[in-house]
Amino acid sequence: MARSWIISLALMVPLLGLTPAAAQESLPDPVRIGIEGAYPPFNFVDTNGEVQGFDVDIMNAICAAEKIRCEFVIQDWDGIIPGLQVGKYDVIIGLGITEERKKAVDFTDKYWATGNRFVGRKDKEWDYTPEGLDGVVIGVQGGAWQEAYVKAELPQSVMRSYQTLEQAYLDMEAGRVDLVFSDTVLLFDFLNSDRGKDYEFKGPEYDDPKYFGTGVGMGIRKGENLLRDTISSGIRKVRESGEYKKINEKYFPFDIYGE
Amino acid sequence: MNFQMILESFPTLLEGVRLTLELALLSVSTGLVLAIGLTVARQSRFVALQLLAKGYVFVFRGTPLLVQLFLLYYGLSQFDAVRASIFWVVLRDPFWCSTIALALNTAAYVSEIIRGGVLSVPSGHIEAAHAVGMSRLTIMRRVVIPVAARQALPAYGNELILMIKATSLASTVTLLEVTGIARQIISRTYAVFEVFIAAGVIYLLINMVAVVAVHVADAWLHPERRRPPNTMPVRNA
């Protein structure tokens, strides 16, 4: 008798554990936004220790449009998804939408989408095929989707994974890395800076959805549909109000929303 | 927690063991040679040499290894003069930068460990050796080094284990040793706990070998603890 009672209790435990997340009706207050803070011009930490950038402006606009209170939490990219899962924050801003990641998190609609390119020294040229890049050292950000692409599609090249894109640029300037492979807008920022004057875009634009997903959105814990829909609706509102265009122009001379 | 994932990540992580061991062995051995040099300089009659060794230990013990590695790898490479010099052949390579940073760092600690061992030799022993007419070199070989080595070994074993773990910092300068590979698997699978548990087990196994090696060396340095050769029980004694 006593034993069957314990078993039925044990069976109930996972049910109890699931209930709050599944039946979530209200938004967290404040909504905490996990942000890397090392991905300029999308997000970076200024000299006062505050996060700034396109992501921050867009998120603040979304939160204002949806009348929710938002708070930024800085987190290394390496641990950005685990941090969401253990509840350090409720939203990841700037997460590329891929099939692989959809197994771990839910996504809002995209809020920007651009292609991926190489950047290298102006006085050097390669043939941008797997054979042509044989032995060429390519710098990528570890954990970014370009890393997966180079590993699978350009196996003859020598890939170096850096914790931040900044370190990859440093090593390109030092001559340790021939090409840096990353998102067009990020590279654009580098090329436009004083340091970028000896460098240029190389090769074609890469946008194979198998690796590069379908744009960049916000990651949400699985099943938190209210939060996901609120932010997606916020993205639509800032698009329609023209707020998006204003913020876009502040950072980039071209539209980054994509099709 | 997914046990399957822990098992699956092992074969990939094992590919990094070779690099981890190379980093550890190379830096520990060069570090030891450097440390002996530093200890000699510290005990030298020339004040300048003493100060130099003191300053070295102060700087390398007083700053984080990660900072030293970044200064060596990202810092030095910013100077055109460094990139134009012959040292660039070595310094452009993340493997050599990591090995050098690890070796320079461990040298500071080990020189202090050796110094402690040498200072622990009772002066009476050395005077006695003088009295029976031993030369300075013989005294070193037969009195100072055996006693100092026994005193220093436990602390040195500790440093050895710390160094094996410190090789994981090489992953921050793109090397794919055990931790570097672990990060790469995690960025693909998001299985942080599983992959780091597997990586942790690998470091434990490597350190187990190091602990056994230190034990063997310890037993060899303490012949008095061994059983006498004649262990036959004496009956009706």
mmCIF file with all atom_site columns, C-alpha atoms in Angstrom, chain A residues 78 81-82 86 100-101 104 143 147 151 159-163 167 170-171 173-176, chain B residues 70 73-74 77-78 83 88 91-94 97 172 174 183-184 186-188 190 192-193:
data_model
loop_
_atom_site.group_PDB
_atom_site.id
_atom_site.type_symbol
_atom_site.label_atom_id
_atom_site.label_alt_id
_atom_site.label_comp_id
_atom_site.label_asym_id
_atom_site.label_entity_id
_atom_site.label_seq_id
_atom_site.pdbx_PDB_ins_code
_atom_site.Cartn_x
_atom_site.Cartn_y
_atom_site.Cartn_z
_atom_site.occupancy
_atom_site.B_iso_or_equiv
_atom_site.pdbx_formal_charge
_atom_site.auth_seq_id
_atom_site.auth_comp_id
_atom_site.auth_asym_id
_atom_site.auth_atom_id
_atom_site.pdbx_PDB_model_num
ATOM 1  C CA . ASP A 1 78  ? 30.139 30.459 -25.210 1.00 0.00 ? 78  ASP A CA 1
ATOM 2  C CA . ILE A 1 81  ? 22.273 29.274 -24.517 1.00 0.00 ? 81  ILE A CA 1
ATOM 3  C CA . PRO A 1 82  ? 23.073 27.469 -21.239 1.00 0.00 ? 82  PRO A CA 1
ATOM 4  C CA . VAL A 1 86  ? 19.327 27.946 -16.298 1.00 0.00 ? 86  VAL A CA 1
ATOM 5  C CA . GLU A 1 100 ? 20.191 22.931 -34.841 1.00 0.00 ? 100 GLU A CA 1
ATOM 6  C CA . ARG A 1 101 ? 19.426 25.703 -32.361 1.00 0.00 ? 101 ARG A CA 1
ATOM 7  C CA . ALA A 1 104 ? 17.428 23.879 -27.851 1.00 0.00 ? 104 ALA A CA 1
ATOM 8  C CA . GLY A 1 143 ? 30.492 28.957 -31.808 1.00 0.00 ? 143 GLY A CA 1
ATOM 9  C CA . GLU A 1 147 ? 32.756 28.086 -37.875 1.00 0.00 ? 147 GLU A CA 1
ATOM 10 C CA . LYS A 1 151 ? 34.658 23.085 -40.910 1.00 0.00 ? 151 LYS A CA 1
ATOM 11 C CA . MET A 1 159 ? 40.530 27.192 -39.293 1.00 0.00 ? 159 MET A CA 1
ATOM 12 C CA . ARG A 1 160 ? 41.274 29.202 -36.143 1.00 0.00 ? 160 ARG A CA 1
ATOM 13 C CA . SER A 1 161 ? 38.409 29.825 -33.725 1.00 0.00 ? 161 SER A CA 1
ATOM 14 C CA . TYR A 1 162 ? 38.558 32.938 -31.568 1.00 0.00 ? 162 TYR A CA 1
ATOM 15 C CA . GLN A 1 163 ? 36.525 33.897 -28.543 1.00 0.00 ? 163 GLN A CA 1
ATOM 16 C CA . GLN A 1 167 ? 40.885 38.688 -31.557 1.00 0.00 ? 167 GLN A CA 1
ATOM 17 C CA . LEU A 1 170 ? 44.208 41.234 -34.210 1.00 0.00 ? 170 LEU A CA 1
ATOM 18 C CA . ASP A 1 171 ? 45.638 38.000 -35.582 1.00 0.00 ? 171 ASP A CA 1
ATOM 19 C CA . GLU A 1 173 ? 46.765 42.276 -38.537 1.00 0.00 ? 173 GLU A CA 1
ATOM 20 C CA . ALA A 1 174 ? 49.602 40.269 -37.028 1.00 0.00 ? 174 ALA A CA 1
ATOM 21 C CA . GLY A 1 175 ? 49.713 38.114 -40.145 1.00 0.00 ? 175 GLY A CA 1
ATOM 22 C CA . ARG A 1 176 ? 48.738 34.901 -38.364 1.00 0.00 ? 176 ARG A CA 1
ATOM 23 C CA . PHE B 2 70  ? 47.521 37.361 -23.923 1.00 0.00 ? 70  PHE B CA 1
ATOM 24 C CA . TYR B 2 73  ? 50.325 36.294 -28.024 1.00 0.00 ? 73  TYR B CA 1
ATOM 25 C CA . TYR B 2 74  ? 48.185 39.340 -28.866 1.00 0.00 ? 74  TYR B CA 1
ATOM 26 C CA . SER B 2 77  ? 52.321 40.759 -32.290 1.00 0.00 ? 77  SER B CA 1
ATOM 27 C CA . GLN B 2 78  ? 51.180 44.393 -32.506 1.00 0.00 ? 78  GLN B CA 1
ATOM 28 C CA . ARG B 2 83  ? 56.953 40.748 -36.549 1.00 0.00 ? 83  ARG B CA 1
ATOM 29 C CA . TRP B 2 88  ? 58.422 35.912 -35.134 1.00 0.00 ? 88  TRP B CA 1
ATOM 30 C CA . LEU B 2 91  ? 55.978 33.937 -31.680 1.00 0.00 ? 91  LEU B CA 1
ATOM 31 C CA . ARG B 2 92  ? 53.514 33.748 -34.579 1.00 0.00 ? 92  ARG B CA 1
ATOM 32 C CA . ASP B 2 93  ? 52.670 30.203 -33.580 1.00 0.00 ? 93  ASP B CA 1
ATOM 33 C CA . PRO B 2 94  ? 50.002 29.821 -30.869 1.00 0.00 ? 94  PRO B CA 1
ATOM 34 C CA . CYS B 2 97  ? 53.413 31.193 -27.408 1.00 0.00 ? 97  CYS B CA 1
ATOM 35 C CA . THR B 2 172 ? 41.987 30.953 -25.571 1.00 0.00 ? 172 THR B CA 1
ATOM 36 C CA . THR B 2 174 ? 42.881 29.027 -30.707 1.00 0.00 ? 174 THR B CA 1
ATOM 37 C CA . ARG B 2 183 ? 34.370 24.294 -26.427 1.00 0.00 ? 183 ARG B CA 1
ATOM 38 C CA . GLN B 2 184 ? 34.011 23.400 -30.078 1.00 0.00 ? 184 GLN B CA 1
ATOM 39 C CA . ILE B 2 186 ? 29.670 22.610 -27.023 1.00 0.00 ? 186 ILE B CA 1
ATOM 40 C CA . SER B 2 187 ? 29.226 25.321 -29.624 1.00 0.00 ? 187 SER B CA 1
ATOM 41 C CA . ARG B 2 188 ? 27.726 22.677 -31.876 1.00 0.00 ? 188 ARG B CA 1
ATOM 42 C CA . TYR B 2 190 ? 25.069 23.076 -26.417 1.00 0.00 ? 190 TYR B CA 1
ATOM 43 C CA . VAL B 2 192 ? 27.814 22.105 -21.673 1.00 0.00 ? 192 VAL B CA 1
ATOM 44 C CA . PHE B 2 193 ? 27.578 19.829 -18.656 1.00 0.00 ? 193 PHE B CA 1
#
